[in-house]
């Protein structure tokens, strides 16, 4: 039998946590033959810790065969001890009247502390996914706060945007989501993201020529995917949770198990590909093999795409400049 892998999840008593933890313990993330130990972090607040206890009682009651252990924490220095994976979900939400820069600095505090804790106590090979918003910049902050860990192991979640785009394309073409290949979402997990189906295929056929409607791309597809989070809040009264948890599972699953050549989108520190400045935490098309991702190279970037890619890049550069003095 395989040795268990240690997975830390922050914000474990929150909405996304409630969808995520059960699936990790069920083997959906790391494989159906891979035992896991859950190390769950919540804020020290008494209500949050009590709610976490309740979630753990329910996890116990599932009697998951792959769950080899589970602990509750209020300090990242213990929660992150010896972990193989960190799924950083907990973040400071935007309160009423809170400005963007207040949100950035509140989260900068959380993610510098968590980055430092990862640096101090996690396994040297730990792989991190940041879900909590602003996800790209939070991942950047954690990466910069963990100088002894490989920068490439810090990633941000663009997978929900990728999956949202897949489902829109499947609906538009009347084809199965599973048959759509070579989709990418460039940039920031924010409405500025650029979902790009110029290279996408279904059964080897070009999705762009199947749809053959640039107006639909610009005026329907891009805004629908970009504003999907807001549409969910409007309809449900709560932000996306199960779909966000599902995307986190997909992200780590593919990173850990590989994609068999299939493209997926990950927010990763740029290596300078596609003229995205080094270290910017940016959504790129990648393939994964043996626990490593690799950016898909050689894609042609036309004028419209470059404009969109720069627009989302500028937002990220501004966010990252806005927190530099805190790092
Ligand atoms: P939630 O408010 O239900 O849960 C968040 C939990 O995190 C709370 O229980 C809170 O106590 C905890 N928390 C806050 N600060 C913490 C810290 N420093 N350490 C540990 N735990 C902490 O929120 P929900 O719906 O679960 O969303 C979590 C985050 O994910 C939000 O920032 C949300 O904007 C983001 N999100 C990101 C998506 C993406 O695609 N990247 C998609 C959907 C949500």
PDB file of N, CA and C in Angstrom, residues 5-90:
ATOM      1  N   UNK A   5      -0.280  10.635   1.974  1.00  0.00           N
ATOM      2  CA  UNK A   5       0.185  11.992   1.689  1.00  0.00           C
ATOM      3  C   UNK A   5      -0.551  12.946   2.620  1.00  0.00           C
ATOM      4  N   UNK A   6       0.176  13.966   3.057  1.00  0.00           N
ATOM      5  CA  UNK A   6      -0.413  14.952   3.971  1.00  0.00           C
ATOM      6  C   UNK A   6      -0.912  16.162   3.199  1.00  0.00           C
ATOM      7  N   UNK A   7      -2.183  16.474   3.402  1.00  0.00           N
ATOM      8  CA  UNK A   7      -2.815  17.583   2.694  1.00  0.00           C
ATOM      9  C   UNK A   7      -3.342  18.585   3.711  1.00  0.00           C
ATOM     10  N   UNK A   8      -2.851  19.824   3.634  1.00  0.00           N
ATOM     11  CA  UNK A   8      -3.409  20.882   4.483  1.00  0.00           C
ATOM     12  C   UNK A   8      -4.471  21.639   3.691  1.00  0.00           C
ATOM     13  N   UNK A   9      -5.577  21.940   4.364  1.00  0.00           N
ATOM     14  CA  UNK A   9      -6.618  22.772   3.758  1.00  0.00           C
ATOM     15  C   UNK A   9      -6.915  23.907   4.730  1.00  0.00           C
ATOM     16  N   UNK A  10      -6.855  25.142   4.240  1.00  0.00           N
ATOM     17  CA  UNK A  10      -7.209  26.285   5.083  1.00  0.00           C
ATOM     18  C   UNK A  10      -8.632  26.732   4.758  1.00  0.00           C
ATOM     19  N   UNK A  11      -9.254  27.422   5.696  1.00  0.00           N
ATOM     20  CA  UNK A  11     -10.655  27.799   5.503  1.00  0.00           C
ATOM     21  C   UNK A  11     -11.534  26.566   5.520  1.00  0.00           C
ATOM     22  N   UNK A  12     -11.103  25.584   6.313  1.00  0.00           N
ATOM     23  CA  UNK A  12     -11.692  24.247   6.261  1.00  0.00           C
ATOM     24  C   UNK A  12     -13.148  24.202   6.708  1.00  0.00           C
ATOM     25  N   UNK A  13     -13.574  25.194   7.500  1.00  0.00           N
ATOM     26  CA  UNK A  13     -14.975  25.198   7.949  1.00  0.00           C
ATOM     27  C   UNK A  13     -15.854  26.078   7.070  1.00  0.00           C
ATOM     28  N   UNK A  14     -15.299  26.585   5.980  1.00  0.00           N
ATOM     29  CA  UNK A  14     -16.075  27.462   5.095  1.00  0.00           C
ATOM     30  C   UNK A  14     -16.878  26.680   4.076  1.00  0.00           C
ATOM     31  N   UNK A  15     -17.530  27.445   3.202  1.00  0.00           N
ATOM     32  CA  UNK A  15     -18.389  26.871   2.156  1.00  0.00           C
ATOM     33  C   UNK A  15     -17.632  25.913   1.230  1.00  0.00           C
ATOM     34  N   UNK A  16     -16.516  26.386   0.692  1.00  0.00           N
ATOM     35  CA  UNK A  16     -15.765  25.549  -0.244  1.00  0.00           C
ATOM     36  C   UNK A  16     -15.216  24.332   0.488  1.00  0.00           C
ATOM     37  N   UNK A  17     -14.725  24.573   1.701  1.00  0.00           N
ATOM     38  CA  UNK A  17     -14.204  23.467   2.514  1.00  0.00           C
ATOM     39  C   UNK A  17     -15.219  22.342   2.638  1.00  0.00           C
ATOM     40  N   UNK A  18     -16.468  22.730   2.792  1.00  0.00           N
ATOM     41  CA  UNK A  18     -17.517  21.723   3.016  1.00  0.00           C
ATOM     42  C   UNK A  18     -17.727  20.836   1.795  1.00  0.00           C
ATOM     43  N   UNK A  19     -17.408  21.340   0.623  1.00  0.00           N
ATOM     44  CA  UNK A  19     -17.497  20.504  -0.576  1.00  0.00           C
ATOM     45  C   UNK A  19     -16.179  19.795  -0.879  1.00  0.00           C
ATOM     46  N   UNK A  20     -15.098  20.420  -0.450  1.00  0.00           N
ATOM     47  CA  UNK A  20     -13.762  19.959  -0.840  1.00  0.00           C
ATOM     48  C   UNK A  20     -13.247  18.779  -0.007  1.00  0.00           C
ATOM     49  N   UNK A  21     -13.418  18.877   1.310  1.00  0.00           N
ATOM     50  CA  UNK A  21     -12.750  17.922   2.195  1.00  0.00           C
ATOM     51  C   UNK A  21     -13.229  16.491   1.953  1.00  0.00           C
ATOM     52  N   UNK A  22     -14.517  16.359   1.732  1.00  0.00           N
ATOM     53  CA  UNK A  22     -15.089  15.022   1.553  1.00  0.00           C
ATOM     54  C   UNK A  22     -14.540  14.369   0.281  1.00  0.00           C
ATOM     55  N   UNK A  23     -14.337  15.181  -0.727  1.00  0.00           N
ATOM     56  CA  UNK A  23     -13.838  14.626  -1.987  1.00  0.00           C
ATOM     57  C   UNK A  23     -12.355  14.277  -1.894  1.00  0.00           C
ATOM     58  N   UNK A  24     -11.602  15.070  -1.151  1.00  0.00           N
ATOM     59  CA  UNK A  24     -10.190  14.720  -0.958  1.00  0.00           C
ATOM     60  C   UNK A  24     -10.109  13.384  -0.220  1.00  0.00           C
ATOM     61  N   UNK A  25     -10.899  13.281   0.855  1.00  0.00           N
ATOM     62  CA  UNK A  25     -10.864  12.061   1.673  1.00  0.00           C
ATOM     63  C   UNK A  25     -11.388  10.856   0.902  1.00  0.00           C
ATOM     64  N   UNK A  26     -12.185  11.108  -0.113  1.00  0.00           N
ATOM     65  CA  UNK A  26     -12.734  10.028  -0.934  1.00  0.00           C
ATOM     66  C   UNK A  26     -11.770   9.569  -2.035  1.00  0.00           C
ATOM     67  N   UNK A  27     -10.638  10.271  -2.177  1.00  0.00           N
ATOM     68  CA  UNK A  27      -9.656   9.874  -3.185  1.00  0.00           C
ATOM     69  C   UNK A  27      -9.841  10.522  -4.540  1.00  0.00           C
ATOM     70  N   UNK A  28     -10.738  11.498  -4.618  1.00  0.00           N
ATOM     71  CA  UNK A  28     -10.975  12.157  -5.909  1.00  0.00           C
ATOM     72  C   UNK A  28      -9.802  13.028  -6.346  1.00  0.00           C
ATOM     73  N   UNK A  29      -8.986  13.457  -5.395  1.00  0.00           N
ATOM     74  CA  UNK A  29      -7.926  14.403  -5.732  1.00  0.00           C
ATOM     75  C   UNK A  29      -6.605  13.718  -6.044  1.00  0.00           C
ATOM     76  N   UNK A  30      -6.194  12.780  -5.197  1.00  0.00           N
ATOM     77  CA  UNK A  30      -4.854  12.195  -5.346  1.00  0.00           C
ATOM     78  C   UNK A  30      -4.887  10.759  -5.844  1.00  0.00           C
ATOM     79  N   UNK A  31      -6.092  10.230  -6.032  1.00  0.00           N
ATOM     80  CA  UNK A  31      -6.199   8.880  -6.582  1.00  0.00           C
ATOM     81  C   UNK A  31      -6.852   7.923  -5.619  1.00  0.00           C
ATOM     82  N   UNK A  32      -7.527   6.943  -6.174  1.00  0.00           N
ATOM     83  CA  UNK A  32      -8.349   6.017  -5.388  1.00  0.00           C
ATOM     84  C   UNK A  32      -7.517   4.968  -4.640  1.00  0.00           C
ATOM     85  N   UNK A  33      -6.173   5.019  -4.841  1.00  0.00           N
ATOM     86  CA  UNK A  33      -5.307   4.093  -4.108  1.00  0.00           C
ATOM     87  C   UNK A  33      -4.331   4.863  -3.224  1.00  0.00           C
ATOM     88  N   UNK A  34      -4.640   6.136  -3.000  1.00  0.00           N
ATOM     89  CA  UNK A  34      -3.696   6.987  -2.265  1.00  0.00           C
ATOM     90  C   UNK A  34      -4.277   7.447  -0.932  1.00  0.00           C
ATOM     91  N   UNK A  35      -3.825   6.847   0.188  1.00  0.00           N
ATOM     92  CA  UNK A  35      -4.292   7.319   1.489  1.00  0.00           C
ATOM     93  C   UNK A  35      -3.877   8.774   1.738  1.00  0.00           C
ATOM     94  N   UNK A  36      -4.707   9.494   2.488  1.00  0.00           N
ATOM     95  CA  UNK A  36      -4.418  10.893   2.785  1.00  0.00           C
ATOM     96  C   UNK A  36      -4.581  11.173   4.280  1.00  0.00           C
ATOM     97  N   UNK A  37      -3.809  12.151   4.734  1.00  0.00           N
ATOM     98  CA  UNK A  37      -3.984  12.692   6.083  1.00  0.00           C
ATOM     99  C   UNK A  37      -4.376  14.151   5.920  1.00  0.00           C
ATOM    100  N   UNK A  38      -5.490  14.549   6.516  1.00  0.00           N
ATOM    101  CA  UNK A  38      -5.966  15.934   6.401  1.00  0.00           C
ATOM    102  C   UNK A  38      -5.497  16.758   7.598  1.00  0.00           C
ATOM    103  N   UNK A  39      -4.894  17.910   7.314  1.00  0.00           N
ATOM    104  CA  UNK A  39      -4.461  18.837   8.366  1.00  0.00           C
ATOM    105  C   UNK A  39      -5.200  20.152   8.125  1.00  0.00           C
ATOM    106  N   UNK A  40      -6.213  20.395   8.960  1.00  0.00           N
ATOM    107  CA  UNK A  40      -7.202  21.428   8.654  1.00  0.00           C
ATOM    108  C   UNK A  40      -6.976  22.689   9.480  1.00  0.00           C
ATOM    109  N   UNK A  41      -6.910  23.811   8.784  1.00  0.00           N
ATOM    110  CA  UNK A  41      -6.647  25.087   9.448  1.00  0.00           C
ATOM    111  C   UNK A  41      -7.865  25.998   9.387  1.00  0.00           C
ATOM    112  N   UNK A  42      -8.212  26.542  10.543  1.00  0.00           N
ATOM    113  CA  UNK A  42      -9.223  27.607  10.611  1.00  0.00           C
ATOM    114  C   UNK A  42      -8.682  28.713  11.510  1.00  0.00           C
ATOM    115  N   UNK A  43      -9.320  29.853  11.465  1.00  0.00           N
ATOM    116  CA  UNK A  43      -8.922  30.949  12.345  1.00  0.00           C
ATOM    117  C   UNK A  43      -9.192  30.538  13.796  1.00  0.00           C
ATOM    118  N   UNK A  44      -8.444  31.149  14.746  1.00  0.00           N
ATOM    119  CA  UNK A  44      -8.589  30.738  16.154  1.00  0.00           C
ATOM    120  C   UNK A  44      -9.970  31.008  16.733  1.00  0.00           C
ATOM    121  N   UNK A  45     -10.747  31.872  16.117  1.00  0.00           N
ATOM    122  CA  UNK A  45     -12.107  32.202  16.554  1.00  0.00           C
ATOM    123  C   UNK A  45     -12.886  30.951  16.995  1.00  0.00           C
ATOM    124  N   UNK A  46     -13.512  31.072  18.155  1.00  0.00           N
ATOM    125  CA  UNK A  46     -14.155  29.906  18.783  1.00  0.00           C
ATOM    126  C   UNK A  46     -15.239  29.278  17.904  1.00  0.00           C
ATOM    127  N   UNK A  47     -16.035  30.161  17.255  1.00  0.00           N
ATOM    128  CA  UNK A  47     -17.103  29.628  16.405  1.00  0.00           C
ATOM    129  C   UNK A  47     -16.546  28.861  15.203  1.00  0.00           C
ATOM    130  N   UNK A  48     -15.475  29.410  14.635  1.00  0.00           N
ATOM    131  CA  UNK A  48     -14.869  28.753  13.463  1.00  0.00           C
ATOM    132  C   UNK A  48     -14.287  27.391  13.865  1.00  0.00           C
ATOM    133  N   UNK A  49     -13.629  27.354  15.023  1.00  0.00           N
ATOM    134  CA  UNK A  49     -13.040  26.085  15.480  1.00  0.00           C
ATOM    135  C   UNK A  49     -14.126  25.066  15.806  1.00  0.00           C
ATOM    136  N   UNK A  50     -15.228  25.552  16.367  1.00  0.00           N
ATOM    137  CA  UNK A  50     -16.325  24.643  16.696  1.00  0.00           C
ATOM    138  C   UNK A  50     -16.973  24.107  15.412  1.00  0.00           C
ATOM    139  N   UNK A  51     -17.154  24.997  14.455  1.00  0.00           N
ATOM    140  CA  UNK A  51     -17.718  24.565  13.168  1.00  0.00           C
ATOM    141  C   UNK A  51     -16.798  23.533  12.512  1.00  0.00           C
ATOM    142  N   UNK A  52     -15.489  23.746  12.629  1.00  0.00           N
ATOM    143  CA  UNK A  52     -14.534  22.782  12.068  1.00  0.00           C
ATOM    144  C   UNK A  52     -14.695  21.418  12.741  1.00  0.00           C
ATOM    145  N   UNK A  53     -14.883  21.428  14.054  1.00  0.00           N
ATOM    146  CA  UNK A  53     -15.118  20.167  14.767  1.00  0.00           C
ATOM    147  C   UNK A  53     -16.327  19.441  14.185  1.00  0.00           C
ATOM    148  N   UNK A  54     -17.362  20.194  13.896  1.00  0.00           N
ATOM    149  CA  UNK A  54     -18.574  19.595  13.323  1.00  0.00           C
ATOM    150  C   UNK A  54     -18.310  18.976  11.961  1.00  0.00           C
ATOM    151  N   UNK A  55     -17.552  19.668  11.129  1.00  0.00           N
ATOM    152  CA  UNK A  55     -17.221  19.129   9.800  1.00  0.00           C
ATOM    153  C   UNK A  55     -16.401  17.839   9.952  1.00  0.00           C
ATOM    154  N   UNK A  56     -15.481  17.848  10.909  1.00  0.00           N
ATOM    155  CA  UNK A  56     -14.654  16.648  11.127  1.00  0.00           C
ATOM    156  C   UNK A  56     -15.493  15.474  11.637  1.00  0.00           C
ATOM    157  N   UNK A  57     -16.511  15.788  12.441  1.00  0.00           N
ATOM    158  CA  UNK A  57     -17.417  14.715  12.891  1.00  0.00           C
ATOM    159  C   UNK A  57     -18.099  14.080  11.679  1.00  0.00           C
ATOM    160  N   UNK A  58     -18.529  14.915  10.741  1.00  0.00           N
ATOM    161  CA  UNK A  58     -19.176  14.372   9.545  1.00  0.00           C
ATOM    162  C   UNK A  58     -18.200  13.566   8.684  1.00  0.00           C
ATOM    163  N   UNK A  59     -16.956  14.062   8.601  1.00  0.00           N
ATOM    164  CA  UNK A  59     -15.952  13.308   7.823  1.00  0.00           C
ATOM    165  C   UNK A  59     -15.725  11.939   8.465  1.00  0.00           C
ATOM    166  N   UNK A  60     -15.630  11.932   9.798  1.00  0.00           N
ATOM    167  CA  UNK A  60     -15.524  10.649  10.524  1.00  0.00           C
ATOM    168  C   UNK A  60     -16.678   9.721  10.145  1.00  0.00           C
ATOM    169  N   UNK A  61     -17.857  10.308  10.084  1.00  0.00           N
ATOM    170  CA  UNK A  61     -19.065   9.519   9.849  1.00  0.00           C
ATOM    171  C   UNK A  61     -19.167   8.982   8.425  1.00  0.00           C
ATOM    172  N   UNK A  62     -18.279   9.446   7.547  1.00  0.00           N
ATOM    173  CA  UNK A  62     -18.238   8.878   6.196  1.00  0.00           C
ATOM    174  C   UNK A  62     -17.403   7.595   6.162  1.00  0.00           C
ATOM    175  N   UNK A  63     -16.603   7.380   7.195  1.00  0.00           N
ATOM    176  CA  UNK A  63     -15.743   6.178   7.266  1.00  0.00           C
ATOM    177  C   UNK A  63     -14.980   5.972   5.953  1.00  0.00           C
ATOM    178  N   UNK A  64     -14.324   7.030   5.493  1.00  0.00           N
ATOM    179  CA  UNK A  64     -13.574   6.947   4.237  1.00  0.00           C
ATOM    180  C   UNK A  64     -12.400   5.970   4.376  1.00  0.00           C
ATOM    181  N   UNK A  65     -12.346   4.943   3.540  1.00  0.00           N
ATOM    182  CA  UNK A  65     -11.244   3.978   3.664  1.00  0.00           C
ATOM    183  C   UNK A  65      -9.858   4.594   3.435  1.00  0.00           C
ATOM    184  N   UNK A  66      -9.785   5.676   2.660  1.00  0.00           N
ATOM    185  CA  UNK A  66      -8.477   6.262   2.341  1.00  0.00           C
ATOM    186  C   UNK A  66      -8.012   7.294   3.362  1.00  0.00           C
ATOM    187  N   UNK A  67      -8.870   7.637   4.301  1.00  0.00           N
ATOM    188  CA  UNK A  67      -8.493   8.670   5.265  1.00  0.00           C
ATOM    189  C   UNK A  67      -7.656   8.063   6.395  1.00  0.00           C
ATOM    190  N   UNK A  68      -6.369   8.421   6.396  1.00  0.00           N
ATOM    191  CA  UNK A  68      -5.426   7.803   7.340  1.00  0.00           C
ATOM    192  C   UNK A  68      -5.192   8.658   8.575  1.00  0.00           C
ATOM    193  N   UNK A  69      -5.848   9.824   8.634  1.00  0.00           N
ATOM    194  CA  UNK A  69      -5.678  10.685   9.802  1.00  0.00           C
ATOM    195  C   UNK A  69      -6.246  12.057   9.519  1.00  0.00           C
ATOM    196  N   UNK A  70      -6.521  12.794  10.595  1.00  0.00           N
ATOM    197  CA  UNK A  70      -7.124  14.128  10.412  1.00  0.00           C
ATOM    198  C   UNK A  70      -6.903  14.924  11.688  1.00  0.00           C
ATOM    199  N   UNK A  71      -6.407  16.178  11.534  1.00  0.00           N
ATOM    200  CA  UNK A  71      -6.170  17.018  12.701  1.00  0.00           C
ATOM    201  C   UNK A  71      -6.708  18.425  12.440  1.00  0.00           C
ATOM    202  N   UNK A  72      -7.083  19.111  13.526  1.00  0.00           N
ATOM    203  CA  UNK A  72      -7.578  20.491  13.450  1.00  0.00           C
ATOM    204  C   UNK A  72      -6.501  21.437  13.977  1.00  0.00           C
ATOM    205  N   UNK A  73      -6.386  22.602  13.341  1.00  0.00           N
ATOM    206  CA  UNK A  73      -5.341  23.561  13.711  1.00  0.00           C
ATOM    207  C   UNK A  73      -5.864  24.985  13.683  1.00  0.00           C
ATOM    208  N   UNK A  74      -5.212  25.834  14.506  1.00  0.00           N
ATOM    209  CA  UNK A  74      -5.486  27.271  14.427  1.00  0.00           C
ATOM    210  C   UNK A  74      -4.203  28.031  14.115  1.00  0.00           C
ATOM    211  N   UNK A  75      -3.121  27.306  13.892  1.00  0.00           N
ATOM    212  CA  UNK A  75      -1.829  27.935  13.609  1.00  0.00           C
ATOM    213  C   UNK A  75      -1.207  27.248  12.386  1.00  0.00           C
ATOM    214  N   UNK A  76      -0.868  28.041  11.354  1.00  0.00           N
ATOM    215  CA  UNK A  76      -0.288  27.416  10.155  1.00  0.00           C
ATOM    216  C   UNK A  76       1.026  26.676  10.429  1.00  0.00           C
ATOM    217  N   UNK A  77       1.725  27.078  11.498  1.00  0.00           N
ATOM    218  CA  UNK A  77       2.996  26.409  11.806  1.00  0.00           C
ATOM    219  C   UNK A  77       2.808  24.939  12.197  1.00  0.00           C
ATOM    220  N   UNK A  78       1.654  24.599  12.729  1.00  0.00           N
ATOM    221  CA  UNK A  78       1.386  23.182  13.000  1.00  0.00           C
ATOM    222  C   UNK A  78       0.588  22.563  11.840  1.00  0.00           C
ATOM    223  N   UNK A  79      -0.305  23.349  11.257  1.00  0.00           N
ATOM    224  CA  UNK A  79      -1.150  22.806  10.176  1.00  0.00           C
ATOM    225  C   UNK A  79      -0.308  22.369   8.977  1.00  0.00           C
ATOM    226  N   UNK A  80       0.799  23.075   8.715  1.00  0.00           N
ATOM    227  CA  UNK A  80       1.567  22.821   7.498  1.00  0.00           C
ATOM    228  C   UNK A  80       2.743  21.870   7.717  1.00  0.00           C
ATOM    229  N   UNK A  81       2.860  21.321   8.905  1.00  0.00           N
ATOM    230  CA  UNK A  81       4.002  20.458   9.232  1.00  0.00           C
ATOM    231  C   UNK A  81       4.041  19.244   8.302  1.00  0.00           C
ATOM    232  N   UNK A  82       5.144  19.124   7.584  1.00  0.00           N
ATOM    233  CA  UNK A  82       5.437  17.948   6.739  1.00  0.00           C
ATOM    234  C   UNK A  82       4.428  17.703   5.610  1.00  0.00           C
ATOM    235  N   UNK A  83       3.696  18.715   5.214  1.00  0.00           N
ATOM    236  CA  UNK A  83       2.665  18.467   4.196  1.00  0.00           C
ATOM    237  C   UNK A  83       3.238  18.314   2.789  1.00  0.00           C
ATOM    238  N   UNK A  84       2.521  17.524   2.006  1.00  0.00           N
ATOM    239  CA  UNK A  84       2.832  17.321   0.584  1.00  0.00           C
ATOM    240  C   UNK A  84       2.056  18.297  -0.287  1.00  0.00           C
ATOM    241  N   UNK A  85       0.849  18.629   0.146  1.00  0.00           N
ATOM    242  CA  UNK A  85      -0.015  19.557  -0.606  1.00  0.00           C
ATOM    243  C   UNK A  85      -0.643  20.565   0.345  1.00  0.00           C
ATOM    244  N   UNK A  86      -0.757  21.803  -0.148  1.00  0.00           N
ATOM    245  CA  UNK A  86      -1.480  22.841   0.599  1.00  0.00           C
ATOM    246  C   UNK A  86      -2.559  23.397  -0.317  1.00  0.00           C
ATOM    247  N   UNK A  87      -3.793  23.373   0.158  1.00  0.00           N
ATOM    248  CA  UNK A  87      -4.882  23.989  -0.591  1.00  0.00           C
ATOM    249  C   UNK A  87      -5.359  25.174   0.256  1.00  0.00           C
ATOM    250  N   UNK A  88      -4.978  26.368  -0.190  1.00  0.00           N
ATOM    251  CA  UNK A  88      -5.202  27.564   0.624  1.00  0.00           C
ATOM    252  C   UNK A  88      -6.496  28.245   0.174  1.00  0.00           C
ATOM    253  N   UNK A  89      -7.552  27.943   0.918  1.00  0.00           N
ATOM    254  CA  UNK A  89      -8.897  28.400   0.566  1.00  0.00           C
ATOM    255  C   UNK A  89      -9.301  29.606   1.419  1.00  0.00           C
ATOM    256  N   UNK A  90      -8.925  29.578   2.676  1.00  0.00           N
ATOM    257  CA  UNK A  90      -9.327  30.642   3.600  1.00  0.00           C
ATOM    258  C   UNK A  90      -8.702  31.960   3.201  1.00  0.00           C
TER     259      UNK A  90
END
